[in-house]
């Protein structure tokens, strides 16, 4: 964190702090859905590992999208899968929990890591294990008031990313409380949605993001 050079994750989040969670996507859909998200402005996309053939979807996304879009895996529970994620082209591991073994495995494999945390104790333990971003999960339970309280003690350079129940209408209140980004699930994509559906939802989210963070995309 002492380096002035941005990591790929910092660069992606500076452009757009919205993380697309494509739970349930199939490899045959990945390119079209990924392109719709990229064209709308998204620069971070994750495929949860409880999706059909998730590593193949990650591979398809990585091959299809420009390198300024980070592709990764979500719902990562087993440290042993991290090398396979890298082989598929994954650059970030997202977790629902804060298991330090998974965090260390992700970092050892050269990936960024975004563990899920629900208390300050979990947050600081995840940071000690090497976390790059803290996923506040579930955001419905934590809310903007909790986020604001965390912001008083967690260093401002550590991104806090609420995940769970985020809609375009809720982005502003979380932004005011100190959120750095957002993980977006079924309000953005759920199985059965086509690329046009996803593009429309993505544009709504990006518009809400830019309204809440007007400086976004202008950082070097």
Short mmCIF file of C-alpha atoms in Angstrom, two decimals:
data_model
loop_
_atom_site.label_atom_id
_atom_site.label_comp_id
_atom_site.label_asym_id
_atom_site.label_seq_id
_atom_site.Cartn_x
_atom_site.Cartn_y
_atom_site.Cartn_z
CA UNK A 1 0.00 0.00 0.00
CA UNK A 2 3.01 2.28 0.20
CA UNK A 3 3.53 2.11 -3.58
CA UNK A 4 2.21 4.99 -5.64
CA UNK A 5 1.64 2.75 -8.64
CA UNK A 6 -1.91 1.52 -8.85
CA UNK A 7 -2.61 -2.20 -8.90
CA UNK A 8 -4.89 -3.51 -11.67
CA UNK A 9 -7.69 -3.75 -9.09
CA UNK A 10 -7.21 -0.14 -7.97
CA UNK A 11 -7.22 1.00 -11.59
CA UNK A 12 -10.40 -0.96 -12.35
CA UNK A 13 -12.18 0.37 -9.27
CA UNK A 14 -11.10 3.91 -10.09
CA UNK A 15 -12.84 3.54 -13.44
CA UNK A 16 -15.98 1.91 -12.03
CA UNK A 17 -16.37 0.37 -8.59
CA UNK A 18 -19.26 -1.87 -9.60
CA UNK A 19 -18.54 -5.61 -9.49
CA UNK A 20 -20.82 -7.79 -11.64
CA UNK A 21 -21.68 -11.10 -9.97
CA UNK A 22 -22.77 -13.54 -12.69
CA UNK A 23 -24.13 -16.36 -10.55
CA UNK A 24 -25.55 -19.13 -12.69
CA UNK A 25 -24.10 -17.97 -16.00
CA UNK A 26 -23.20 -20.63 -18.58
CA UNK A 27 -20.08 -20.50 -20.75
CA UNK A 28 -22.08 -20.08 -23.96
CA UNK A 29 -23.59 -16.85 -22.58
CA UNK A 30 -20.43 -15.41 -21.09
CA UNK A 31 -19.08 -13.45 -24.05
CA UNK A 32 -22.33 -11.63 -24.87
CA UNK A 33 -23.13 -10.84 -21.24
CA UNK A 34 -19.56 -9.76 -20.57
CA UNK A 35 -19.53 -7.46 -23.59
CA UNK A 36 -22.81 -5.85 -22.51
CA UNK A 37 -21.33 -5.15 -19.07
CA UNK A 38 -18.08 -3.81 -20.48
CA UNK A 39 -19.83 -1.50 -22.92
CA UNK A 40 -21.94 -0.12 -20.05
CA UNK A 41 -18.78 0.71 -18.10
CA UNK A 42 -18.13 -2.29 -15.83
CA UNK A 43 -14.49 -3.18 -15.27
CA UNK A 44 -14.75 -6.04 -12.74
CA UNK A 45 -16.71 -9.25 -13.39
CA UNK A 46 -16.86 -12.34 -11.20
CA UNK A 47 -18.25 -15.80 -11.91
CA UNK A 48 -19.26 -17.59 -8.69
CA UNK A 49 -17.85 -21.11 -8.53
CA UNK A 50 -21.31 -22.55 -7.86
CA UNK A 51 -22.28 -21.65 -11.44
CA UNK A 52 -22.26 -24.23 -14.27
CA UNK A 53 -18.69 -24.74 -15.56
CA UNK A 54 -17.45 -21.57 -13.86
CA UNK A 55 -13.81 -21.88 -14.89
CA UNK A 56 -14.83 -22.16 -18.54
CA UNK A 57 -16.98 -19.03 -18.19
CA UNK A 58 -14.01 -17.21 -16.66
CA UNK A 59 -11.88 -18.39 -19.59
CA UNK A 60 -14.45 -17.17 -22.12
CA UNK A 61 -14.73 -13.77 -20.43
CA UNK A 62 -10.96 -13.33 -20.23
CA UNK A 63 -10.54 -14.15 -23.91
CA UNK A 64 -13.40 -11.90 -25.00
CA UNK A 65 -12.84 -8.72 -22.99
CA UNK A 66 -10.09 -6.07 -22.99
CA UNK A 67 -7.37 -6.43 -20.39
CA UNK A 68 -8.55 -3.38 -18.45
CA UNK A 69 -11.53 -5.49 -17.33
CA UNK A 70 -10.67 -7.75 -14.38
CA UNK A 71 -12.19 -11.23 -14.42
CA UNK A 72 -12.38 -13.37 -11.33
CA UNK A 73 -14.09 -16.08 -9.35
CA UNK A 74 -16.66 -15.70 -6.59
CA UNK A 75 -17.89 -17.98 -3.81
CA UNK A 76 -14.34 -19.32 -3.46
CA UNK A 77 -14.30 -21.67 -0.46
CA UNK A 78 -11.34 -23.98 -1.11
CA UNK A 79 -7.78 -22.65 -1.24
CA UNK A 80 -6.79 -25.51 -3.55
CA UNK A 81 -8.87 -24.08 -6.44
CA UNK A 82 -6.85 -20.84 -6.66
CA UNK A 83 -4.23 -22.11 -9.15
CA UNK A 84 -7.06 -23.36 -11.40
CA UNK A 85 -8.68 -19.92 -11.32
CA UNK A 86 -5.39 -18.37 -12.44
CA UNK A 87 -5.03 -20.92 -15.27
CA UNK A 88 -8.49 -19.93 -16.50
CA UNK A 89 -7.44 -16.27 -16.57
CA UNK A 90 -8.84 -15.16 -13.23
CA UNK A 91 -7.26 -12.17 -11.50
CA UNK A 92 -9.43 -11.75 -8.40
CA UNK A 93 -10.93 -14.07 -5.79
CA UNK A 94 -14.17 -13.04 -4.09
CA UNK A 95 -15.34 -14.92 -1.02
CA UNK A 96 -18.50 -14.96 1.13
CA UNK A 97 -16.31 -15.36 4.23
CA UNK A 98 -12.90 -14.39 5.58
CA UNK A 99 -11.01 -17.70 5.70
CA UNK A 100 -7.33 -16.66 5.93
CA UNK A 101 -6.24 -19.85 4.14
CA UNK A 102 -8.20 -18.86 1.04
CA UNK A 103 -6.95 -15.27 1.23
CA UNK A 104 -3.33 -16.43 1.44
CA UNK A 105 -3.81 -18.95 -1.38
CA UNK A 106 -5.29 -16.26 -3.63
CA UNK A 107 -2.42 -13.88 -2.89
CA UNK A 108 0.19 -16.64 -3.33
CA UNK A 109 -1.32 -17.37 -6.74
CA UNK A 110 -0.88 -13.72 -7.70
CA UNK A 111 -4.52 -12.66 -7.50
CA UNK A 112 -6.28 -9.85 -5.69
CA UNK A 113 -8.61 -11.00 -2.92
CA UNK A 114 -11.95 -9.68 -1.69
CA UNK A 115 -13.15 -11.68 1.35
CA UNK A 116 -16.56 -11.32 2.91
CA UNK A 117 -16.68 -9.82 6.41
CA UNK A 118 -19.53 -8.83 8.72
CA UNK A 119 -17.74 -7.41 11.78
CA UNK A 120 -14.71 -5.18 12.41
CA UNK A 121 -12.94 -8.18 13.98
CA UNK A 122 -13.38 -10.17 10.77
CA UNK A 123 -12.38 -7.13 8.71
CA UNK A 124 -9.04 -6.61 10.47
CA UNK A 125 -8.28 -10.35 10.48
CA UNK A 126 -8.87 -10.44 6.71
CA UNK A 127 -6.59 -7.44 6.20
CA UNK A 128 -3.89 -9.11 8.30
CA UNK A 129 -4.14 -12.17 6.02
CA UNK A 130 -3.59 -10.01 2.94
CA UNK A 131 -7.03 -8.91 1.73
CA UNK A 132 -7.09 -6.12 -0.86
CA UNK A 133 -10.78 -5.25 -0.58
CA UNK A 134 -13.37 -5.91 2.14
CA UNK A 135 -16.72 -7.22 0.97
CA UNK A 136 -19.38 -6.16 3.51
CA UNK A 137 -21.76 -9.09 3.34
CA UNK A 138 -24.68 -9.25 3.64
CA UNK A 139 -25.18 -5.53 3.07
CA UNK A 140 -28.91 -5.76 3.87
CA UNK A 141 -27.99 -6.73 7.41
CA UNK A 142 -25.15 -4.24 7.84
CA UNK A 143 -26.53 -1.11 6.16
CA UNK A 144 -25.10 2.39 5.65
CA UNK A 145 -24.98 3.21 9.39
CA UNK A 146 -22.67 0.26 10.06
CA UNK A 147 -20.57 1.14 7.03
CA UNK A 148 -20.12 4.68 8.34
CA UNK A 149 -19.01 3.35 11.73
CA UNK A 150 -16.49 1.01 10.08
CA UNK A 151 -15.13 3.88 8.01
CA UNK A 152 -14.11 5.63 11.24
CA UNK A 153 -11.63 2.86 12.07
CA UNK A 154 -10.72 1.14 8.78
CA UNK A 155 -8.05 3.03 6.80
CA UNK A 156 -9.60 5.09 4.02
CA UNK A 157 -7.38 3.48 1.40
CA UNK A 158 -8.97 0.08 2.10
CA UNK A 159 -11.97 -0.34 -0.22
CA UNK A 160 -15.25 -1.26 1.50
CA UNK A 161 -17.67 -2.94 -0.91
CA UNK A 162 -21.24 -3.67 0.21
CA UNK A 163 -22.73 -6.79 -1.39
CA UNK A 164 -26.28 -8.08 -1.09
CA UNK A 165 -29.52 -6.36 -2.00
CA UNK A 166 -27.86 -3.40 -3.72
CA UNK A 167 -30.08 -1.60 -6.25
CA UNK A 168 -29.39 1.62 -8.18
CA UNK A 169 -31.61 3.52 -5.75
CA UNK A 170 -29.47 2.50 -2.76
CA UNK A 171 -26.07 3.43 -4.12
CA UNK A 172 -26.17 7.09 -3.06
CA UNK A 173 -26.81 6.41 0.65
CA UNK A 174 -23.99 3.86 0.81
CA UNK A 175 -21.71 6.22 -1.08
CA UNK A 176 -22.36 8.96 1.48
CA UNK A 177 -21.49 6.49 4.26
CA UNK A 178 -18.10 5.71 2.69
CA UNK A 179 -18.58 2.79 0.30
CA UNK A 180 -15.81 2.34 -2.27
CA UNK A 181 -17.73 0.06 -4.61
CA UNK A 182 -20.58 -2.43 -4.81
CA UNK A 183 -21.07 -6.09 -5.65
CA UNK A 184 -24.19 -6.57 -7.75
CA UNK A 185 -26.02 -9.86 -8.02
CA UNK A 186 -29.57 -10.64 -9.07
CA UNK A 187 -30.56 -7.00 -9.63
CA UNK A 188 -27.99 -6.98 -12.44
CA UNK A 189 -27.96 -10.57 -13.69
CA UNK A 190 -29.84 -13.76 -13.01
CA UNK A 191 -30.10 -16.90 -15.13
CA UNK A 192 -32.47 -16.43 -18.04
CA UNK A 193 -31.59 -12.79 -18.67
CA UNK A 194 -30.23 -12.06 -22.13
CA UNK A 195 -27.50 -9.57 -22.97
CA UNK A 196 -30.08 -6.85 -23.71
CA UNK A 197 -31.65 -7.28 -20.27
CA UNK A 198 -28.24 -7.12 -18.63
CA UNK A 199 -27.19 -4.09 -20.67
CA UNK A 200 -30.28 -2.16 -19.55
CA UNK A 201 -29.72 -3.05 -15.87
CA UNK A 202 -26.01 -2.27 -16.19
CA UNK A 203 -26.68 1.19 -17.61
CA UNK A 204 -29.00 1.97 -14.67
CA UNK A 205 -26.33 0.93 -12.18
CA UNK A 206 -23.56 2.84 -13.93
CA UNK A 207 -25.71 5.98 -14.08
CA UNK A 208 -26.37 5.71 -10.33
CA UNK A 209 -22.66 5.12 -9.72
CA UNK A 210 -21.61 8.18 -11.73
CA UNK A 211 -24.18 10.35 -9.97
CA UNK A 212 -22.86 9.25 -6.58
CA UNK A 213 -19.17 9.38 -7.59
CA UNK A 214 -18.86 12.16 -10.19
CA UNK A 215 -15.06 12.02 -10.06
CA UNK A 216 -15.00 8.35 -11.17
CA UNK A 217 -13.00 7.44 -14.23
CA UNK A 218 -10.83 10.55 -14.07
CA UNK A 219 -8.06 9.16 -11.87
CA UNK A 220 -4.72 8.40 -13.49
#
